[in-house]
Amino acid sequence: MANSKGRRRRFGAIRRLPSGRYQARYPGPDGVMRPAPVTFETTADADDWLAEKQTEVRRGEWRDPDAGAVSFRAYADKWVEERELAALTQDLYRYLLDKHLFAFAELDLDEITAPRVREWRAERLRITGAKTITAKAYRLLKAIMETAVDDELIQRNLCRIKGAGKEKTAERRIATVAQVDGLANAVGIRWRLMVYLGAYGPMRPEELAGLRRRDVDLDNLRIRVGLAEPERMNGRRVQGDTKSEAGTRTVILPAFLRRELRWHLESYAEPGPDGLLFVGEKGAPFRRSTFGRKWRKAREIVGLPKGFRFYDLRHTGHTLSTRSGATLKDTMVRAGQSSSPDDRREAFGANLARGE
């Protein structure tokens, strides 16, 4: 068929439909003939559209229009599975997909448009008021869609809301030495050492969960931190490495904890070198939910705000250590935060516990 200028068309084909409009079809690089998504009023319009497609093919910019017809949820599930993620990160992503990104579950990738993303975010903020979790969900959505671009399933990532993925970090709270003592007393004798190690270790909850008798050197007041056992959303703990390479470390405890540590080992830790340091009343590894109730009650007794988390004990330990004269680098090493791997030093004196 000749085009409107009388020349024989070398790319694609145009035919007139019974409606009087014109349909354009063209061969993709794979040889499959594909129709235009719309019909045209004139052959000239159809011819111009074919010329654009021919240019895309020649420049290597052509994308299969059916490539994006992939379920977002199916693609997102595969996206999570293909990554070597920590167990808690997997749980977080599954939670975000189920509870916050469900609006996209039934859509194909190419149906997720910029207006839909904006509407989703506005609705999440309006309904939940949770800026932090909404930011996390947006970052996950953006990351998944960016991979879809790399996989050539869509042409562009339409998650382009400026600042939508940023979280406003709340001011970290610290407790006084007296408040740490108060929390240790109020949480109960089985768990008081956990409070002290959280503050003066300072250790993460998942690191405390992984401690064994073999990790404790009572004579020299040292604890070797080498494992972490975070609790998943199903209540089960999973054994793994510490948060980072720097997380594997030896912690030197202040002198006043010798008596606390000895008492706990004699009274509550499981027997044998592999025995857990912290177990519940019924002999099972401590549960976040069970300990959480005790923690919230202790926090109320001491008069600390509701936003004060067990994790904030670490920041308390950081602050007290710097006040006692330890350098920032010493404090980071002690807390298991990343620092120069070839220059790690054990530091911290017994004066830390007294806040001197």
XYZ file of C-alpha atoms in Angstrom:
356
model
C 0.000 0.000 0.000
C 1.320 3.435 -0.855
C 1.473 6.187 1.715
C -0.155 9.594 1.396
C 2.840 10.891 -0.566
C 2.542 8.198 -3.220
C 5.613 6.197 -2.142
C 5.361 2.520 -1.306
C 5.584 2.002 2.455
C 8.625 -0.034 3.573
C 7.741 -0.279 7.262
C 4.394 -1.427 8.632
C 0.971 -1.432 7.055
C -2.163 0.719 7.139
C -5.694 -0.404 6.464
C -9.040 1.331 6.474
C -11.582 0.021 8.935
C -15.373 -0.169 8.359
C -15.672 2.827 10.662
C -13.680 4.907 8.221
C -10.702 5.288 10.541
C -7.278 3.812 9.837
C -5.363 1.104 11.683
C -1.569 0.974 11.640
C 0.427 -2.200 12.204
C 4.182 -2.671 12.359
C 6.721 -5.490 12.839
C 8.697 -5.408 16.080
C 12.330 -6.539 16.233
C 10.984 -9.998 17.067
C 9.071 -10.093 13.767
C 5.647 -9.994 15.412
C 3.160 -7.587 13.809
C 1.632 -5.268 16.394
C -1.243 -2.825 15.972
C -1.129 0.751 17.189
C -3.033 1.236 20.475
C -5.314 3.763 18.746
C -6.824 4.253 15.311
C -6.217 7.322 13.159
C -8.411 9.766 11.307
C -6.159 9.966 8.248
C -3.494 7.840 6.607
C -1.045 10.692 7.129
C -1.529 10.449 10.903
C -1.072 6.674 10.764
C 2.013 7.077 8.593
C 3.575 9.547 11.032
C 2.996 7.120 13.900
C 4.659 4.299 11.960
C 7.625 6.546 11.250
C 8.055 7.149 14.985
C 7.967 3.410 15.644
C 10.488 2.759 12.913
C 12.824 5.313 14.483
C 12.459 3.634 17.900
C 13.364 0.265 16.392
C 16.388 1.653 14.562
C 17.721 3.422 17.655
C 17.190 0.428 19.909
C 14.625 2.362 21.962
C 11.674 0.147 21.143
C 9.922 -1.616 24.006
C 7.445 -4.424 23.716
C 4.090 -2.802 24.570
C 2.973 -6.077 26.158
C 6.076 -6.415 28.370
C 4.522 -4.419 31.193
C 1.476 -6.651 31.310
C 2.915 -8.405 34.330
C 1.145 -8.501 37.684
C 2.796 -6.105 40.116
C 2.275 -8.428 43.079
C 3.677 -11.445 41.250
C 6.682 -9.414 40.158
C 7.134 -7.936 43.655
C 7.054 -11.390 45.271
C 9.708 -12.594 42.850
C 11.711 -9.411 43.498
C 11.837 -10.198 47.210
C 12.642 -13.875 46.665
C 15.571 -13.155 44.362
C 17.386 -10.961 46.866
C 19.573 -12.194 49.686
C 17.709 -10.326 52.385
C 17.927 -10.678 56.124
C 14.934 -12.440 57.631
C 13.588 -9.282 59.270
C 13.955 -7.336 56.030
C 11.974 -10.014 54.214
C 9.274 -9.763 56.877
C 9.189 -5.988 56.550
C 8.841 -6.101 52.754
C 6.088 -8.719 52.922
C 4.289 -6.611 55.515
C 4.559 -3.489 53.354
C 3.278 -5.349 50.295
C 0.337 -6.817 52.209
C -0.680 -3.853 54.325
C 0.424 -0.747 52.446
C 0.972 -1.558 48.768
C -2.141 -3.692 48.303
C -3.647 -0.967 46.074
C -1.252 -2.061 43.309
C -1.631 -5.813 43.800
C -4.134 -6.352 40.964
C -2.488 -3.923 38.554
C 0.023 -4.706 35.836
C 3.356 -2.926 35.976
C 2.477 -0.678 33.042
C -0.756 0.367 34.761
C 1.103 1.982 37.670
C 1.115 5.615 36.599
C 2.434 8.741 38.306
C -1.100 9.934 39.214
C -1.898 6.545 40.758
C 1.276 6.660 42.833
C 0.437 10.172 44.067
C -3.133 9.183 44.905
C -1.952 6.081 46.762
C 0.535 8.035 48.873
C -1.975 10.763 49.708
C -4.535 8.157 50.745
C -2.024 6.261 52.941
C -1.051 9.461 54.729
C -4.667 10.505 55.146
C -5.877 7.147 56.474
C -2.934 6.103 58.609
C -1.121 9.338 59.376
C 2.011 7.169 59.455
C 4.671 9.134 57.578
C 7.528 6.791 58.422
C 5.903 3.555 57.269
C 4.480 5.284 54.186
C 7.999 6.444 53.288
C 9.277 2.876 53.667
C 6.479 1.560 51.432
C 7.186 4.223 48.811
C 10.893 3.353 48.761
C 10.050 -0.324 48.276
C 7.638 0.478 45.445
C 10.228 2.703 43.781
C 12.945 0.043 44.056
C 10.704 -2.637 42.537
C 9.686 -0.385 39.672
C 13.321 0.587 39.042
C 14.170 -3.093 38.601
C 11.235 -3.414 36.201
C 12.859 -0.661 34.107
C 16.159 -2.570 34.150
C 14.279 -5.686 33.059
C 12.802 -3.647 30.177
C 9.254 -4.364 31.305
C 8.419 -0.662 31.540
C 10.115 2.351 29.977
C 10.225 4.668 32.995
C 9.902 4.533 36.741
C 6.957 6.775 37.536
C 7.663 6.937 41.286
C 8.967 10.488 41.152
C 7.516 12.264 44.171
C 10.253 14.460 45.561
C 11.089 13.612 49.165
C 8.437 10.885 49.442
C 10.952 8.252 50.491
C 12.615 10.306 53.203
C 11.977 9.582 56.857
C 12.228 12.234 59.496
C 14.442 10.797 62.190
C 12.959 11.341 65.611
C 15.205 12.841 68.240
C 16.830 10.005 70.141
C 15.987 9.861 73.797
C 18.469 9.038 76.519
C 17.953 7.880 80.085
C 19.938 8.858 83.130
C 21.962 6.367 85.156
C 19.213 6.469 87.802
C 16.549 5.745 85.186
C 18.505 2.773 83.838
C 18.680 1.413 87.388
C 14.960 2.056 87.767
C 14.173 0.167 84.565
C 16.351 -2.770 85.642
C 14.538 -2.976 88.981
C 11.057 -2.561 87.504
C 11.429 -5.044 84.638
C 11.975 -7.957 87.027
C 14.979 -9.871 88.305
C 15.032 -12.315 85.364
C 15.432 -9.485 82.872
C 17.399 -6.828 84.755
C 20.740 -7.932 83.286
C 19.256 -7.498 79.805
C 18.524 -3.862 80.602
C 22.058 -3.278 81.851
C 23.643 -4.974 78.831
C 21.364 -2.988 76.537
C 22.634 0.233 78.062
C 26.206 -0.506 79.100
C 27.053 -3.135 76.467
C 25.550 -1.557 74.497
C 23.917 -4.497 72.715
C 21.022 -4.853 70.318
C 17.981 -6.954 71.329
C 18.738 -9.549 68.647
C 22.332 -9.809 69.901
C 21.150 -10.345 73.472
C 18.842 -13.092 72.221
C 21.800 -14.920 70.669
C 24.118 -14.860 73.697
C 25.272 -18.241 75.104
C 27.185 -19.166 78.228
C 30.291 -19.750 76.115
C 30.222 -16.064 75.136
C 30.640 -14.916 78.738
C 34.025 -14.507 80.430
C 33.005 -13.777 84.003
C 36.547 -13.533 85.356
C 37.549 -10.801 82.909
C 34.050 -9.287 82.564
C 33.936 -9.758 78.821
C 31.165 -10.853 76.493
C 31.817 -11.988 72.952
C 29.102 -10.871 70.538
C 29.146 -13.024 67.415
C 25.544 -13.954 66.619
C 22.192 -12.265 66.357
C 18.821 -13.992 66.665
C 16.134 -11.548 65.556
C 12.515 -12.480 66.106
C 10.416 -12.715 62.956
C 6.801 -11.636 62.700
C 5.678 -15.231 63.182
C 7.324 -15.237 66.620
C 10.172 -17.534 65.633
C 13.789 -16.521 65.985
C 16.280 -16.995 63.201
C 19.981 -17.302 63.842
C 22.317 -15.207 61.776
C 25.278 -12.900 61.781
C 25.425 -9.602 63.564
C 24.157 -6.517 61.756
C 27.557 -5.806 60.212
C 31.134 -7.023 60.296
C 31.758 -4.511 63.065
C 28.950 -6.149 65.054
C 31.215 -9.095 65.862
C 33.111 -7.805 68.857
C 34.211 -8.286 72.443
C 32.458 -6.077 74.981
C 34.191 -5.150 78.228
C 31.646 -4.635 80.999
C 31.856 -2.173 83.886
C 32.923 -3.632 87.201
C 29.584 -3.241 88.944
C 28.005 -5.792 86.576
C 30.138 -8.668 87.872
C 27.660 -9.456 90.629
C 24.676 -9.076 88.251
C 26.283 -11.334 85.670
C 27.251 -14.033 88.175
C 23.765 -14.043 89.707
C 22.117 -14.336 86.307
C 24.375 -17.199 85.221
C 23.653 -19.096 88.431
C 19.916 -18.464 88.432
C 18.491 -18.049 84.939
C 20.841 -18.992 82.084
C 20.456 -22.405 80.463
C 23.085 -25.006 81.457
C 26.005 -25.978 79.270
C 28.275 -23.937 76.984
C 25.516 -23.591 74.375
C 22.889 -22.610 76.942
C 21.044 -19.380 76.181
C 21.807 -16.491 78.494
C 18.222 -15.222 78.420
C 15.172 -17.497 78.516
C 11.598 -16.959 79.621
C 9.881 -18.233 82.737
C 8.906 -21.454 80.939
C 12.396 -22.079 79.600
C 11.783 -20.891 76.048
C 13.770 -18.131 74.302
C 12.378 -14.784 75.332
C 9.600 -13.409 73.152
C 9.364 -9.820 72.063
C 5.693 -9.666 72.978
C 6.208 -11.054 76.494
C 9.203 -8.866 77.249
C 7.433 -5.904 75.660
C 4.696 -5.981 78.266
C 7.233 -5.958 81.068
C 9.201 -3.205 79.356
C 6.183 -0.935 78.921
C 5.199 -1.382 82.562
C 8.754 -0.656 83.736
C 8.937 2.412 81.519
C 5.735 3.730 83.039
C 6.982 3.104 86.586
C 10.200 4.995 85.902
C 8.362 7.845 84.218
C 9.965 7.598 80.780
C 7.868 8.625 77.745
C 5.986 6.057 75.662
C 8.342 6.641 72.772
C 11.358 5.424 74.752
C 12.250 2.036 73.261
C 14.560 -0.679 74.514
C 16.751 0.208 71.540
C 17.183 3.697 73.004
C 19.263 2.152 75.767
C 22.042 1.893 73.166
C 21.959 5.626 72.621
C 22.029 6.075 76.378
C 25.169 3.937 76.496
C 26.749 5.942 73.675
C 26.084 9.205 75.486
C 27.353 8.002 78.854
C 30.503 6.591 77.244
C 31.441 9.868 75.575
C 30.752 11.716 78.798
C 33.132 9.344 80.581
C 35.930 10.246 78.178
C 35.751 7.545 75.510
C 36.349 8.735 71.952
C 33.651 8.507 69.331
C 35.577 5.711 67.612
C 35.855 3.721 70.855
C 32.134 4.141 71.382
C 31.300 2.963 67.853
C 33.509 -0.112 68.171
C 31.993 -0.998 71.503
C 28.481 -0.700 70.108
C 29.306 -2.767 67.042
C 28.929 0.054 64.545
C 30.990 0.170 61.368
C 34.480 1.607 61.677
C 37.885 1.022 60.096
C 38.327 -2.777 60.132
C 42.095 -2.536 60.503
C 41.999 -0.338 63.557
C 39.481 -1.590 66.089
C 40.249 -1.226 69.716
C 38.607 -2.436 72.868
C 37.976 0.468 75.154
C 35.879 1.754 77.980
C 36.603 1.813 81.705
C 34.533 0.848 84.693
C 33.789 4.512 85.334
C 31.196 4.298 82.548
C 28.671 2.643 84.836
C 28.892 5.488 87.288
C 28.549 8.135 84.585
C 31.782 9.807 85.683
